[in-house]
Amino acid sequence: MTQDRKSAVVLIAEDDREMRSLLRDELYDLGVSIREAADGDEALRSVLDTRPALILTDLRMPAGGLDYIARLRTFAPGVPLVLITSFGDQQTKANALALGVEAYFDKPVRISELKEAVRRLLGPALDGEID
Amino acid sequence: MTGLCRKDSSVQKHFEDIFEASVDAIGYVASDEAILLVNRAFSELTGFSKEELLRMNARDLIPEQHKEQRDRVVAQVLQTGKPVEYEIDYLRKNGSQVPVSITLFAVKGDDGKPTGLAAIVRNLTERKRAEEQFRLVVESSPNGMLMIDKGGTILLVNRQIEQLFGYERAELIGQSVEMLVPQRMRPHHAGERAKFFAHSESRAMGKGRDLYGVRKDGQEFPLEIGLNPIRTPDEVKVLASVVDISARKRAERALQKERDFIDAVLETAGALVVVLDREGRILRFNRACERTTGYSSEEVMGHYVWDLFIIPGEVEGVKAVFERLRGGELRNDYENYWKGKDGVLKRISWSNTVLTGSDGTVEYVVAAGLDITDFKHVEAQLRKTERIAELGTLASGMAHEIGTPMNVILGRAEYLLQRTADEGMKKGLATIVTQIERITKVMNQLLVFARRKQPDRQVVDLGEIVEDSLEMFQERMTHNRITVEKAIEANVPLIHADRDQLVQVLINLVTNSLHAMPEGGRLRLSLDRENSHVLLGLSDTGHGMSEEVRSKIFEPFFTTKDFGKGTGLGLTVVKGIIEEHGGTIAVESVVDRGTTFWIRLPLDRTESVGTSSITPTPSP
């Protein structure tokens, strides 16, 4: 790793501070830059400011929901979306996937599985930066 | 007479007194019938004075139309010398006629030749009147009246008899009474008639037998006959009083029909019907009562209703309701338990009413009841279902709230697990991870249950679903040394069902079976058509369950598995899915022998989904 390398940015949108902190700590290991947002609006602003390489977002939070996901899709075309939601039902999962979400997880999710998905989706970006 | 006169004048005087005092009219005529001597009675009978009579001829007293006939009688007497008795009318002075009986004999002279005729004339008016009265009484009787002699010859009939039997009077008089008896009964009747004349007494004929008469047109009709012997010094006659009882028989039949009808209604009605007398004793106990209580009608008859069926705590209440009815309340409703012969309690909802006599007093209490024991179950079931629905809503809401905190705990444990080398620490953190996973599992099961949606029905082949579901267990079956038997009928119709939900049903049931057979065993699946249903059977040779367990297995959160192994929702979900499909699930189990589940799912009757059913094309 070199000092001047620009790490890939991962946006974590999550209204629960502890959950956010956990995700931050875990993803830090992957060597990515973390941007955080505590609600939907903040997440959208952040997407416009910094083009993230991946967005990891909660579904149920202030200014969240499926509309928010659809907007994210429009604002950040081509950016992989990982959705985590508390005990989601079949319908939510189907709707999310229909919107083009790359990965879907129900809370509670095993962090190892989540990290695995993030690593897979970031793949080239991670490799590019590391090299 | 002249002989007597000559011998003794006092005797002559006596004789004259007797002659005069006689109640019967006595007259003596010459051979040319000129009246020579009459007594006072004769004068009274005819209305002519003695002087007038002594100037008259006997023939003057005879109405013109009878003269010829009467002259022949006179000639006969004169010729044969033998007395003759005959009946005739006499003309009276006032022109009226009087019926008389005359005994006529010739009076002979010393040469033995008739010198004149003597007549003893009896007034028949009274007898005729009595006869006429008798005739009128008989005639006006509302019953048919018929008189016969010992030989069975009809002597007299009244108008009612003519009407009853359809004969004219003239056709009956002088004929044998057996002509009015149906052919098949005639020999018997003649025998009975002879016996009656031998020991006659007034009585009803037939003694409990049904009697029949036959009309002129051959038609038979039921009748009742009263027999009255009429004795005269020389003979016995029988006056029979005949009543046509066709109408009564018809009324009896109608009444019987009505009774049969009421019986049929009472016996076929699903309702319990019990009739009590005003003391509360059972008079009637229909078949529904017998079925519900296990007592036969004979067993309970005459017993007080509260002695047999009412549980101690309810006797007072029942008696109070009964008392209200007896006190004039026309109807009321009540609900209580009835204890059957086997001690099982049934909840009965009663509608009571009373039957009063003509004086308004209550004679009977009629109670019609419905066994609502099952309704009560359904009601309880419904309340439970409502509770479960609330639980579902609660679970869904809760899931959203606890998902994140659970994730934080789980994630932090994992995070630390990766960063510690301390074995004790690792063990503790691993436990946290497993426990969170356990909670997750319970929550997921609960959510499956809570989030059950209306089934998304497609035409599915249940046999195929069974095969597919078993496929998933292949490895575990082999591992657990479980053999699978399948008896899937080839032509079982397709059904309309939610495929995923049915797979869920099979997964849950097979999982349970596997748990029940830790030492291995046999799992048998059968699929067949049963009337308008498909019948899916799943049985294992596992440890089975007690009746107590069996009765609770569909209740949410009931489990026999070790803590953490089962959620207690598997069978609740199964039952919910089957019922949402309009089906039923039943379970049989024997401890240490195994358990069988029977699932019945309805065939869709509105659409042709079966292999053999044909749907008629609707006409436009």
mmCIF file of C-alpha atoms in Angstrom, chain A residues 14 16 18-19 21-22 25-26 29 58 60 84 86-89 106-112 115, chain B residues 399-404 406-408 410-412 414-415 418-419 433 436-437 440 443-444 447 451:
data_model
loop_
_atom_site.group_PDB
_atom_site.id
_atom_site.type_symbol
_atom_site.label_atom_id
_atom_site.label_comp_id
_atom_site.label_asym_id
_atom_site.label_seq_id
_atom_site.Cartn_x
_atom_site.Cartn_y
_atom_site.Cartn_z
ATOM 1 C CA GLU A 14 -27.602 3.420 8.440
ATOM 2 C CA ASP A 16 -28.425 3.142 13.998
ATOM 3 C CA GLU A 18 -23.920 1.215 16.762
ATOM 4 C CA MET A 19 -24.692 -0.654 13.577
ATOM 5 C CA SER A 21 -19.925 1.799 13.869
ATOM 6 C CA LEU A 22 -19.814 -1.992 13.501
ATOM 7 C CA ASP A 25 -14.944 -1.230 11.837
ATOM 8 C CA GLU A 26 -15.488 -4.342 9.755
ATOM 9 C CA ASP A 29 -10.251 -4.096 7.300
ATOM 10 C CA ASP A 58 -30.310 0.111 5.390
ATOM 11 C CA ARG A 60 -35.920 1.290 6.966
ATOM 12 C CA ILE A 84 -29.594 -4.762 4.568
ATOM 13 C CA SER A 86 -34.338 -6.081 9.504
ATOM 14 C CA PHE A 87 -36.071 -9.421 8.974
ATOM 15 C CA GLY A 88 -37.227 -8.517 5.488
ATOM 16 C CA ASP A 89 -40.037 -10.371 3.870
ATOM 17 C CA ASP A 106 -31.653 -9.634 6.243
ATOM 18 C CA LYS A 107 -30.528 -8.371 9.628
ATOM 19 C CA PRO A 108 -29.062 -10.006 11.546
ATOM 20 C CA VAL A 109 -26.470 -10.862 8.931
ATOM 21 C CA ARG A 110 -23.264 -12.730 9.504
ATOM 22 C CA ILE A 111 -20.590 -10.091 8.992
ATOM 23 C CA SER A 112 -18.370 -12.613 7.229
ATOM 24 C CA LYS A 115 -17.867 -8.785 3.855
ATOM 25 C CA ALA B 399 -38.796 -7.949 13.926
ATOM 26 C CA HIS B 400 -38.045 -4.536 12.462
ATOM 27 C CA GLU B 401 -37.025 -3.217 15.829
ATOM 28 C CA ILE B 402 -34.796 -6.027 17.030
ATOM 29 C CA GLY B 403 -33.073 -6.885 13.758
ATOM 30 C CA THR B 404 -30.506 -4.102 14.086
ATOM 31 C CA MET B 406 -29.297 -8.309 17.174
ATOM 32 C CA ASN B 407 -27.044 -7.591 14.259
ATOM 33 C CA VAL B 408 -24.883 -5.311 16.366
ATOM 34 C CA LEU B 410 -23.769 -10.674 16.455
ATOM 35 C CA GLY B 411 -21.399 -8.482 14.473
ATOM 36 C CA ARG B 412 -19.493 -7.329 17.502
ATOM 37 C CA GLU B 414 -17.753 -11.888 15.319
ATOM 38 C CA TYR B 415 -15.517 -8.856 15.234
ATOM 39 C CA GLN B 418 -11.424 -12.540 14.907
ATOM 40 C CA ARG B 419 -9.224 -10.375 17.106
ATOM 41 C CA VAL B 433 -23.036 -15.929 17.942
ATOM 42 C CA ILE B 436 -28.190 -14.860 18.254
ATOM 43 C CA GLU B 437 -28.600 -17.353 15.455
ATOM 44 C CA THR B 440 -32.952 -15.383 14.456
ATOM 45 C CA MET B 443 -37.978 -14.956 14.700
ATOM 46 C CA ASN B 444 -37.951 -16.277 11.162
ATOM 47 C CA LEU B 447 -42.484 -14.353 10.745
ATOM 48 C CA ARG B 451 -46.611 -13.127 7.277
#
